[in-house]
PDB file of C-alpha atoms in Angstrom:
ATOM      1  CA  UNK A   9     -64.851-116.983-193.525  1.00 49.00           C
ATOM      2  CA  UNK A  10     -67.439-114.687-191.886  1.00 47.00           C
ATOM      3  CA  UNK A  11     -66.651-111.072-190.972  1.00 48.00           C
ATOM      4  CA  UNK A  12     -67.258-111.650-187.248  1.00 47.00           C
ATOM      5  CA  UNK A  13     -64.663-114.416-187.184  1.00 51.00           C
ATOM      6  CA  UNK A  14     -62.241-112.363-189.265  1.00 52.00           C
ATOM      7  CA  UNK A  15     -62.284-109.573-186.682  1.00 58.00           C
ATOM      8  CA  UNK A  16     -61.130-111.989-183.962  1.00 75.00           C
ATOM      9  CA  UNK A  17     -58.147-113.316-185.949  1.00 83.00           C
ATOM     10  CA  UNK A  18     -54.854-111.861-187.102  1.00 91.00           C
ATOM     11  CA  UNK A  19     -53.307-112.300-190.569  1.00 92.00           C
ATOM     12  CA  UNK A  20     -49.969-114.042-191.046  1.00 94.00           C
ATOM     13  CA  UNK A  21     -47.644-114.765-193.915  1.00 95.00           C
ATOM     14  CA  UNK A  22     -45.528-117.908-194.153  1.00 96.00           C
ATOM     15  CA  UNK A  23     -43.055-119.165-196.717  1.00 97.00           C
ATOM     16  CA  UNK A  24     -44.135-122.244-198.661  1.00 97.00           C
ATOM     17  CA  UNK A  25     -42.632-124.662-201.142  1.00 96.00           C
ATOM     18  CA  UNK A  26     -45.024-124.269-204.105  1.00 96.00           C
ATOM     19  CA  UNK A  27     -43.543-127.334-205.800  1.00 96.00           C
ATOM     20  CA  UNK A  28     -45.132-129.482-203.099  1.00 96.00           C
ATOM     21  CA  UNK A  29     -48.653-128.054-203.354  1.00 96.00           C
ATOM     22  CA  UNK A  30     -50.089-130.026-206.253  1.00 95.00           C
ATOM     23  CA  UNK A  31     -48.518-133.299-205.161  1.00 96.00           C
ATOM     24  CA  UNK A  32     -49.671-132.877-201.562  1.00 96.00           C
ATOM     25  CA  UNK A  33     -53.235-132.133-202.656  1.00 96.00           C
ATOM     26  CA  UNK A  34     -53.216-135.089-205.046  1.00 96.00           C
ATOM     27  CA  UNK A  35     -51.937-137.432-202.344  1.00 96.00           C
ATOM     28  CA  UNK A  36     -54.531-136.163-199.899  1.00 95.00           C
ATOM     29  CA  UNK A  37     -57.375-136.776-202.362  1.00 96.00           C
ATOM     30  CA  UNK A  38     -56.000-140.209-203.263  1.00 96.00           C
ATOM     31  CA  UNK A  39     -57.070-141.295-199.760  1.00 95.00           C
ATOM     32  CA  UNK A  40     -60.627-140.049-200.239  1.00 95.00           C
ATOM     33  CA  UNK A  41     -62.125-143.446-201.078  1.00 94.00           C
ATOM     34  CA  UNK A  42     -64.058-143.269-197.809  1.00 95.00           C
ATOM     35  CA  UNK A  43     -64.375-140.918-194.834  1.00 94.00           C
ATOM     36  CA  UNK A  44     -62.501-143.431-192.722  1.00 94.00           C
ATOM     37  CA  UNK A  45     -59.500-143.710-195.046  1.00 95.00           C
ATOM     38  CA  UNK A  46     -59.211-139.927-195.360  1.00 94.00           C
ATOM     39  CA  UNK A  47     -59.494-139.486-191.589  1.00 93.00           C
ATOM     40  CA  UNK A  48     -56.738-142.052-191.097  1.00 93.00           C
ATOM     41  CA  UNK A  49     -54.472-140.299-193.573  1.00 93.00           C
ATOM     42  CA  UNK A  50     -55.018-137.002-191.761  1.00 90.00           C
ATOM     43  CA  UNK A  51     -54.374-138.664-188.373  1.00 89.00           C
ATOM     44  CA  UNK A  52     -57.879-137.958-187.151  1.00 83.00           C
ATOM     45  CA  UNK A  53     -59.045-140.522-184.597  1.00 78.00           C
ATOM     46  CA  UNK A  54     -62.427-140.754-186.327  1.00 79.00           C
ATOM     47  CA  UNK A  55     -64.182-138.927-189.185  1.00 84.00           C
ATOM     48  CA  UNK A  56     -65.442-135.591-187.798  1.00 89.00           C
ATOM     49  CA  UNK A  57     -68.834-134.181-188.741  1.00 91.00           C
ATOM     50  CA  UNK A  58     -67.381-131.868-191.387  1.00 91.00           C
ATOM     51  CA  UNK A  59     -65.928-134.917-193.166  1.00 93.00           C
ATOM     52  CA  UNK A  60     -68.992-137.135-192.967  1.00 92.00           C
ATOM     53  CA  UNK A  61     -71.349-134.303-193.980  1.00 95.00           C
ATOM     54  CA  UNK A  62     -69.304-133.115-196.951  1.00 96.00           C
ATOM     55  CA  UNK A  63     -67.877-136.379-198.234  1.00 97.00           C
ATOM     56  CA  UNK A  64     -70.686-137.308-200.643  1.00 96.00           C
ATOM     57  CA  UNK A  65     -71.557-135.118-203.635  1.00 97.00           C
ATOM     58  CA  UNK A  66     -73.944-132.337-202.659  1.00 97.00           C
ATOM     59  CA  UNK A  67     -77.462-133.265-203.807  1.00 96.00           C
ATOM     60  CA  UNK A  68     -78.744-129.685-204.142  1.00 97.00           C
ATOM     61  CA  UNK A  69     -75.582-128.347-205.795  1.00 98.00           C
ATOM     62  CA  UNK A  70     -77.445-127.075-208.861  1.00 97.00           C
ATOM     63  CA  UNK A  71     -79.437-124.768-206.621  1.00 98.00           C
ATOM     64  CA  UNK A  72     -76.388-122.505-206.743  1.00 98.00           C
ATOM     65  CA  UNK A  73     -76.921-121.904-210.453  1.00 98.00           C
ATOM     66  CA  UNK A  74     -80.565-120.993-209.886  1.00 98.00           C
ATOM     67  CA  UNK A  75     -79.641-118.559-207.111  1.00 98.00           C
ATOM     68  CA  UNK A  76     -76.923-117.004-209.277  1.00 98.00           C
ATOM     69  CA  UNK A  77     -79.290-116.482-212.204  1.00 98.00           C
ATOM     70  CA  UNK A  78     -81.976-114.977-209.978  1.00 98.00           C
ATOM     71  CA  UNK A  79     -79.454-112.670-208.313  1.00 98.00           C
ATOM     72  CA  UNK A  80     -78.299-111.421-211.724  1.00 98.00           C
ATOM     73  CA  UNK A  81     -81.874-110.823-212.871  1.00 98.00           C
ATOM     74  CA  UNK A  82     -82.706-109.056-209.608  1.00 98.00           C
ATOM     75  CA  UNK A  83     -79.796-106.652-210.166  1.00 97.00           C
ATOM     76  CA  UNK A  84     -81.068-105.935-213.673  1.00 97.00           C
ATOM     77  CA  UNK A  85     -84.590-105.256-212.421  1.00 97.00           C
ATOM     78  CA  UNK A  86     -83.235-102.997-209.687  1.00 97.00           C
ATOM     79  CA  UNK A  87     -81.263-101.002-212.241  1.00 97.00           C
ATOM     80  CA  UNK A  88     -84.423-100.507-214.324  1.00 96.00           C
ATOM     81  CA  UNK A  89     -86.417 -99.509-211.234  1.00 97.00           C
ATOM     82  CA  UNK A  90     -83.831 -96.946-210.157  1.00 97.00           C
ATOM     83  CA  UNK A  91     -83.676 -95.570-213.711  1.00 97.00           C
ATOM     84  CA  UNK A  92     -87.439 -94.987-213.515  1.00 95.00           C
ATOM     85  CA  UNK A  93     -86.933 -92.905-210.362  1.00 95.00           C
ATOM     86  CA  UNK A  94     -87.775 -95.505-207.709  1.00 96.00           C
ATOM     87  CA  UNK A  95     -84.639 -95.737-205.578  1.00 96.00           C
ATOM     88  CA  UNK A  96     -86.296 -97.980-202.966  1.00 96.00           C
ATOM     89  CA  UNK A  97     -89.526 -99.807-202.179  1.00 95.00           C
ATOM     90  CA  UNK A  98     -90.750 -97.156-199.739  1.00 94.00           C
ATOM     91  CA  UNK A  99     -91.101 -94.263-202.181  1.00 94.00           C
ATOM     92  CA  UNK A 100     -94.774 -93.822-203.218  1.00 95.00           C
ATOM     93  CA  UNK A 101     -95.755 -95.128-206.651  1.00 95.00           C
ATOM     94  CA  UNK A 102     -97.956 -92.496-208.343  1.00 95.00           C
ATOM     95  CA  UNK A 103     -99.956 -92.608-211.528  1.00 95.00           C
ATOM     96  CA  UNK A 104    -100.433 -95.499-213.912  1.00 96.00           C
ATOM     97  CA  UNK A 105     -96.691 -96.157-214.236  1.00 94.00           C
ATOM     98  CA  UNK A 106     -96.349 -96.195-210.449  1.00 95.00           C
ATOM     99  CA  UNK A 107     -99.278 -98.561-210.110  1.00 96.00           C
ATOM    100  CA  UNK A 108     -97.738-100.882-212.734  1.00 96.00           C
ATOM    101  CA  UNK A 109     -94.387-100.774-210.940  1.00 96.00           C
ATOM    102  CA  UNK A 110     -95.964-101.639-207.584  1.00 95.00           C
ATOM    103  CA  UNK A 111     -98.367-104.241-208.970  1.00 96.00           C
ATOM    104  CA  UNK A 112     -96.045-106.209-211.242  1.00 96.00           C
ATOM    105  CA  UNK A 113     -92.383-105.163-211.214  1.00 96.00           C
ATOM    106  CA  UNK A 114     -91.785-104.758-207.469  1.00 97.00           C
ATOM    107  CA  UNK A 115     -93.172-108.218-206.532  1.00 97.00           C
ATOM    108  CA  UNK A 116     -91.169-109.883-209.303  1.00 97.00           C
ATOM    109  CA  UNK A 117     -87.959-108.280-208.078  1.00 97.00           C
ATOM    110  CA  UNK A 118     -88.602-109.093-204.435  1.00 97.00           C
ATOM    111  CA  UNK A 119     -89.308-112.762-205.153  1.00 97.00           C
ATOM    112  CA  UNK A 120     -85.849-113.289-206.678  1.00 98.00           C
ATOM    113  CA  UNK A 121     -82.795-114.380-204.723  1.00 97.00           C
ATOM    114  CA  UNK A 122     -80.262-111.735-203.746  1.00 96.00           C
ATOM    115  CA  UNK A 123     -76.491-111.922-203.384  1.00 94.00           C
ATOM    116  CA  UNK A 124     -76.769-112.615-199.659  1.00 95.00           C
ATOM    117  CA  UNK A 125     -78.732-115.798-200.359  1.00 97.00           C
ATOM    118  CA  UNK A 126     -76.044-116.970-202.783  1.00 97.00           C
ATOM    119  CA  UNK A 127     -73.321-116.352-200.216  1.00 95.00           C
ATOM    120  CA  UNK A 128     -75.418-118.034-197.514  1.00 96.00           C
ATOM    121  CA  UNK A 129     -75.784-121.124-199.715  1.00 97.00           C
ATOM    122  CA  UNK A 130     -72.012-121.247-200.170  1.00 97.00           C
ATOM    123  CA  UNK A 131     -71.398-120.709-196.457  1.00 95.00           C
ATOM    124  CA  UNK A 132     -73.778-123.543-195.507  1.00 96.00           C
ATOM    125  CA  UNK A 133     -72.510-125.981-198.146  1.00 97.00           C
ATOM    126  CA  UNK A 134     -71.123-129.065-196.331  1.00 97.00           C
ATOM    127  CA  UNK A 135     -68.958-129.962-199.345  1.00 97.00           C
ATOM    128  CA  UNK A 136     -67.414-126.473-199.500  1.00 97.00           C
ATOM    129  CA  UNK A 137     -66.765-126.543-195.762  1.00 95.00           C
ATOM    130  CA  UNK A 138     -64.889-129.813-196.186  1.00 96.00           C
ATOM    131  CA  UNK A 139     -62.922-128.632-199.224  1.00 97.00           C
ATOM    132  CA  UNK A 140     -61.973-125.420-197.401  1.00 95.00           C
ATOM    133  CA  UNK A 141     -60.702-127.539-194.491  1.00 94.00           C
ATOM    134  CA  UNK A 142     -58.625-129.658-196.888  1.00 96.00           C
ATOM    135  CA  UNK A 143     -57.362-126.461-198.547  1.00 96.00           C
ATOM    136  CA  UNK A 144     -56.170-125.280-195.124  1.00 96.00           C
ATOM    137  CA  UNK A 145     -54.653-128.665-194.278  1.00 95.00           C
ATOM    138  CA  UNK A 146     -52.252-128.356-197.207  1.00 96.00           C
ATOM    139  CA  UNK A 147     -50.393-125.605-195.362  1.00 96.00           C
ATOM    140  CA  UNK A 148     -48.943-128.177-192.966  1.00 94.00           C
ATOM    141  CA  UNK A 149     -47.362-130.040-195.886  1.00 94.00           C
ATOM    142  CA  UNK A 150     -45.877-127.075-197.758  1.00 96.00           C
ATOM    143  CA  UNK A 151     -44.927-124.399-195.194  1.00 94.00           C
ATOM    144  CA  UNK A 152     -41.201-124.067-194.665  1.00 85.00           C
ATOM    145  CA  UNK A 153     -40.496-121.278-192.178  1.00 84.00           C
ATOM    146  CA  UNK A 154     -41.782-119.456-189.128  1.00 90.00           C
ATOM    147  CA  UNK A 155     -44.832-117.309-189.943  1.00 93.00           C
ATOM    148  CA  UNK A 156     -44.941-113.592-189.254  1.00 93.00           C
ATOM    149  CA  UNK A 157     -47.858-111.272-188.644  1.00 94.00           C
ATOM    150  CA  UNK A 158     -48.801-108.837-191.377  1.00 91.00           C
ATOM    151  CA  UNK A 159     -51.254-105.971-191.769  1.00 89.00           C
ATOM    152  CA  UNK A 160     -54.780-106.628-193.003  1.00 84.00           C
ATOM    153  CA  UNK A 161     -54.041-104.358-195.950  1.00 82.00           C
ATOM    154  CA  UNK A 162     -51.680-107.018-197.292  1.00 81.00           C
ATOM    155  CA  UNK A 163     -54.485-109.590-197.248  1.00 80.00           C
ATOM    156  CA  UNK A 164     -57.024-107.282-198.817  1.00 73.00           C
ATOM    157  CA  UNK A 165     -55.014-107.125-202.033  1.00 70.00           C
ATOM    158  CA  UNK A 166     -56.151-110.702-202.681  1.00 75.00           C
ATOM    159  CA  UNK A 167     -59.639-111.492-203.921  1.00 79.00           C
ATOM    160  CA  UNK A 168     -61.642-114.481-202.760  1.00 86.00           C
ATOM    161  CA  UNK A 169     -62.576-116.313-205.993  1.00 91.00           C
ATOM    162  CA  UNK A 170     -66.037-117.294-204.736  1.00 93.00           C
ATOM    163  CA  UNK A 171     -66.843-113.749-203.571  1.00 91.00           C
ATOM    164  CA  UNK A 172     -65.675-112.470-206.947  1.00 92.00           C
ATOM    165  CA  UNK A 173     -67.890-115.034-208.681  1.00 96.00           C
ATOM    166  CA  UNK A 174     -70.970-113.746-206.852  1.00 95.00           C
ATOM    167  CA  UNK A 175     -70.116-110.064-207.211  1.00 94.00           C
ATOM    168  CA  UNK A 176     -69.512-110.384-210.957  1.00 96.00           C
ATOM    169  CA  UNK A 177     -72.444-112.721-211.674  1.00 97.00           C
ATOM    170  CA  UNK A 178     -69.971-115.192-213.163  1.00 97.00           C
ATOM    171  CA  UNK A 179     -72.293-118.029-214.144  1.00 97.00           C
ATOM    172  CA  UNK A 180     -69.485-119.902-215.917  1.00 97.00           C
ATOM    173  CA  UNK A 181     -67.454-119.963-212.691  1.00 97.00           C
ATOM    174  CA  UNK A 182     -70.529-121.102-210.751  1.00 98.00           C
ATOM    175  CA  UNK A 183     -71.071-123.936-213.209  1.00 98.00           C
ATOM    176  CA  UNK A 184     -67.440-125.018-212.847  1.00 97.00           C
ATOM    177  CA  UNK A 185     -67.827-124.969-209.069  1.00 97.00           C
ATOM    178  CA  UNK A 186     -70.907-127.184-209.241  1.00 98.00           C
ATOM    179  CA  UNK A 187     -69.385-129.652-211.717  1.00 97.00           C
ATOM    180  CA  UNK A 188     -65.797-129.794-210.430  1.00 96.00           C
ATOM    181  CA  UNK A 189     -66.320-129.465-206.676  1.00 97.00           C
ATOM    182  CA  UNK A 190     -69.872-129.809-205.393  1.00 98.00           C
ATOM    183  CA  UNK A 191     -71.304-132.591-207.567  1.00 97.00           C
ATOM    184  CA  UNK A 192     -68.158-134.655-208.115  1.00 96.00           C
ATOM    185  CA  UNK A 193     -66.999-137.555-205.941  1.00 97.00           C
ATOM    186  CA  UNK A 194     -64.462-136.189-203.481  1.00 97.00           C
ATOM    187  CA  UNK A 195     -61.653-138.316-204.934  1.00 95.00           C
ATOM    188  CA  UNK A 196     -62.338-136.795-208.380  1.00 95.00           C
ATOM    189  CA  UNK A 197     -62.087-133.150-207.315  1.00 96.00           C
ATOM    190  CA  UNK A 198     -59.137-131.471-209.021  1.00 95.00           C
ATOM    191  CA  UNK A 199     -56.242-130.679-206.654  1.00 95.00           C
ATOM    192  CA  UNK A 200     -55.623-127.471-208.615  1.00 95.00           C
ATOM    193  CA  UNK A 201     -59.245-126.427-208.115  1.00 95.00           C
ATOM    194  CA  UNK A 202     -58.895-126.745-204.334  1.00 96.00           C
ATOM    195  CA  UNK A 203     -55.654-124.764-204.304  1.00 95.00           C
ATOM    196  CA  UNK A 204     -56.749-121.954-206.599  1.00 92.00           C
ATOM    197  CA  UNK A 205     -60.477-121.516-205.974  1.00 92.00           C
ATOM    198  CA  UNK A 206     -61.166-122.276-202.306  1.00 92.00           C
ATOM    199  CA  UNK A 207     -60.371-120.296-199.184  1.00 90.00           C
ATOM    200  CA  UNK A 208     -60.584-121.083-195.507  1.00 90.00           C
ATOM    201  CA  UNK A 209     -58.354-119.799-192.739  1.00 93.00           C
ATOM    202  CA  UNK A 210     -55.603-120.010-195.368  1.00 95.00           C
ATOM    203  CA  UNK A 211     -56.588-117.087-197.519  1.00 91.00           C
ATOM    204  CA  UNK A 212     -54.340-117.813-200.483  1.00 92.00           C
ATOM    205  CA  UNK A 213     -51.367-119.788-201.754  1.00 95.00           C
ATOM    206  CA  UNK A 214     -49.203-117.367-203.716  1.00 92.00           C
ATOM    207  CA  UNK A 215     -47.202-119.878-205.735  1.00 94.00           C
ATOM    208  CA  UNK A 216     -45.308-117.243-207.735  1.00 93.00           C
ATOM    209  CA  UNK A 217     -43.940-115.558-204.611  1.00 92.00           C
ATOM    210  CA  UNK A 218     -43.695-118.773-202.565  1.00 96.00           C
ATOM    211  CA  UNK A 219     -45.761-117.778-199.545  1.00 93.00           C
ATOM    212  CA  UNK A 220     -49.245-118.139-198.152  1.00 95.00           C
ATOM    213  CA  UNK A 221     -51.480-115.832-196.120  1.00 93.00           C
ATOM    214  CA  UNK A 222     -53.565-117.260-193.325  1.00 94.00           C
ATOM    215  CA  UNK A 223     -55.587-116.145-190.319  1.00 92.00           C
ATOM    216  CA  UNK A 224     -54.963-117.439-186.811  1.00 90.00           C
TER     217      UNK A 224
END
């Protein structure tokens, strides 16, 4: 969820029955043989664009791994540059070492992907958009009480798994995301993976405390 959208919404907390989560997700995915069958199960009159665009495995899913590796290398090169006394790309490069930095090291660093590009890839992923929508849909099956508004500080104690993956250069988590969610047929995506690793307007399902946070 983008920051601009977040600022227009308010956080809520609602009680859920965590025992229904896995079964509801499994039943939902059992109807993912085709966009039409899933749309019918969800009582959608016809498959919306988010369903048709994200139904098939994402062809460029492995690009995420490339972007993640480049982002990690770019951070390493930046750390070396700063350690040499070049805090930015504006500061003059003097002497032979400065010439070498400007001629070879700076261009190499600038050509690599940065964290923003990784997050932009995730944000634009049609498969992730669909999975986030299905993640949110589960709330209708498992919520069991009237929601109440809460302070943003209560939401901020939770960490978005995908944001954490990018911030920590977690290549293993990125590989799991590609294999288990982006490249797999929709009907083969693990229900647990959707519940635990994807966020949409429903920010988290706290199964231990039997409630969920969501924005509305």
